[in-house]
Amino acid sequence: MKKSAPSAPKQTPSAKETPQQHASQDKTDATSGASKNGREIGEQNKAYGKKLSDPKLSPEKRQKIISQKRKYNQSHH
């Protein structure tokens, strides 16, 4: 029986393609998505705070903004 020529050595995956790095990228993506949502909520709350800091704001308008903020935060947590 004739022996076949040795096969070419298998190429090892480059550092960019290792399974460990794919797993860490998945975790990073999940975290950054959550971080993005947290930043958006924080930015919206900052905007509400800026509106509420107006000293000329009537009590009725102040209460309306507080209600909007409360409703926003309840629906985004």
mmCIF file of C-alpha atoms in Angstrom:
data_model
loop_
_atom_site.group_PDB
_atom_site.id
_atom_site.type_symbol
_atom_site.label_atom_id
_atom_site.label_comp_id
_atom_site.label_asym_id
_atom_site.label_seq_id
_atom_site.Cartn_x
_atom_site.Cartn_y
_atom_site.Cartn_z
ATOM 1 C CA MET A 1 0.000 0.000 0.000
ATOM 2 C CA LYS A 2 1.286 3.392 -0.968
ATOM 3 C CA LYS A 3 1.521 6.021 1.758
ATOM 4 C CA SER A 4 0.015 9.371 0.970
ATOM 5 C CA ALA A 5 2.080 12.468 1.295
ATOM 6 C CA PRO A 6 1.848 14.076 4.692
ATOM 7 C CA SER A 7 -0.919 16.622 4.814
ATOM 8 C CA ALA A 8 -0.100 20.257 5.181
ATOM 9 C CA PRO A 9 0.185 21.359 8.779
ATOM 10 C CA LYS A 10 -3.066 22.695 10.160
ATOM 11 C CA GLN A 11 -3.116 26.408 10.524
ATOM 12 C CA THR A 12 -3.830 27.648 13.970
ATOM 13 C CA PRO A 13 -6.419 30.398 14.195
ATOM 14 C CA SER A 14 -5.035 33.871 14.425
ATOM 15 C CA ALA A 15 -5.390 35.832 17.643
ATOM 16 C CA LYS A 16 -8.395 37.621 16.156
ATOM 17 C CA GLU A 17 -10.298 34.384 15.622
ATOM 18 C CA THR A 18 -9.862 32.489 18.877
ATOM 19 C CA PRO A 19 -13.047 31.209 20.539
ATOM 20 C CA GLN A 20 -12.064 32.878 23.790
ATOM 21 C CA GLN A 21 -12.040 36.250 22.118
ATOM 22 C CA HIS A 22 -15.417 35.644 20.496
ATOM 23 C CA ALA A 23 -16.849 34.847 23.921
ATOM 24 C CA SER A 24 -15.385 38.007 25.428
ATOM 25 C CA GLN A 25 -16.725 40.075 22.533
ATOM 26 C CA ASP A 26 -20.216 38.677 23.161
ATOM 27 C CA LYS A 27 -19.984 39.685 26.812
ATOM 28 C CA THR A 28 -18.726 43.127 25.841
ATOM 29 C CA ASP A 29 -21.605 43.610 23.413
ATOM 30 C CA ALA A 30 -24.158 42.707 26.075
ATOM 31 C CA THR A 31 -22.554 45.041 28.572
ATOM 32 C CA SER A 32 -22.244 47.913 26.141
ATOM 33 C CA GLY A 33 -25.921 47.514 25.202
ATOM 34 C CA ALA A 34 -26.905 47.750 28.839
ATOM 35 C CA SER A 35 -24.523 50.649 29.321
ATOM 36 C CA LYS A 36 -26.046 52.426 26.353
ATOM 37 C CA ASN A 37 -29.521 52.051 27.833
ATOM 38 C CA GLY A 38 -28.261 53.296 31.179
ATOM 39 C CA ARG A 39 -26.659 56.316 29.550
ATOM 40 C CA GLU A 40 -29.862 57.129 27.668
ATOM 41 C CA ILE A 41 -31.899 56.943 30.874
ATOM 42 C CA GLY A 42 -29.318 59.098 32.647
ATOM 43 C CA GLU A 43 -29.364 61.683 29.877
ATOM 44 C CA GLN A 44 -33.158 61.845 29.958
ATOM 45 C CA ASN A 45 -33.145 62.251 33.747
ATOM 46 C CA LYS A 46 -30.553 65.007 33.401
ATOM 47 C CA ALA A 47 -32.878 66.786 30.956
ATOM 48 C CA TYR A 48 -35.750 66.483 33.444
ATOM 49 C CA GLY A 49 -33.477 67.843 36.173
ATOM 50 C CA LYS A 50 -32.519 70.796 34.007
ATOM 51 C CA LYS A 51 -36.196 71.601 33.395
ATOM 52 C CA LEU A 52 -36.976 71.286 37.103
ATOM 53 C CA SER A 53 -34.126 73.621 38.070
ATOM 54 C CA ASP A 54 -35.877 76.572 36.417
ATOM 55 C CA PRO A 55 -36.790 78.934 39.292
ATOM 56 C CA LYS A 56 -39.616 80.488 37.240
ATOM 57 C CA LEU A 57 -41.380 77.132 36.834
ATOM 58 C CA SER A 58 -44.953 77.186 38.105
ATOM 59 C CA PRO A 59 -45.944 74.503 40.648
ATOM 60 C CA GLU A 60 -48.361 73.005 38.108
ATOM 61 C CA LYS A 61 -45.691 72.691 35.403
ATOM 62 C CA ARG A 62 -43.187 71.376 37.950
ATOM 63 C CA GLN A 63 -45.654 68.667 38.989
ATOM 64 C CA LYS A 64 -46.305 67.776 35.338
ATOM 65 C CA ILE A 65 -42.551 67.335 34.681
ATOM 66 C CA ILE A 66 -42.175 65.235 37.840
ATOM 67 C CA SER A 67 -45.044 63.011 36.681
ATOM 68 C CA GLN A 68 -43.471 62.640 33.226
ATOM 69 C CA LYS A 69 -40.115 61.750 34.790
ATOM 70 C CA ARG A 70 -41.697 59.202 37.125
ATOM 71 C CA LYS A 71 -43.629 57.593 34.248
ATOM 72 C CA TYR A 72 -40.498 57.502 32.050
ATOM 73 C CA ASN A 73 -38.391 55.869 34.752
ATOM 74 C CA GLN A 74 -41.046 53.279 35.593
ATOM 75 C CA SER A 75 -41.304 52.238 31.953
ATOM 76 C CA HIS A 76 -37.521 52.069 31.433
ATOM 77 C CA HIS A 77 -36.448 49.993 34.429
#
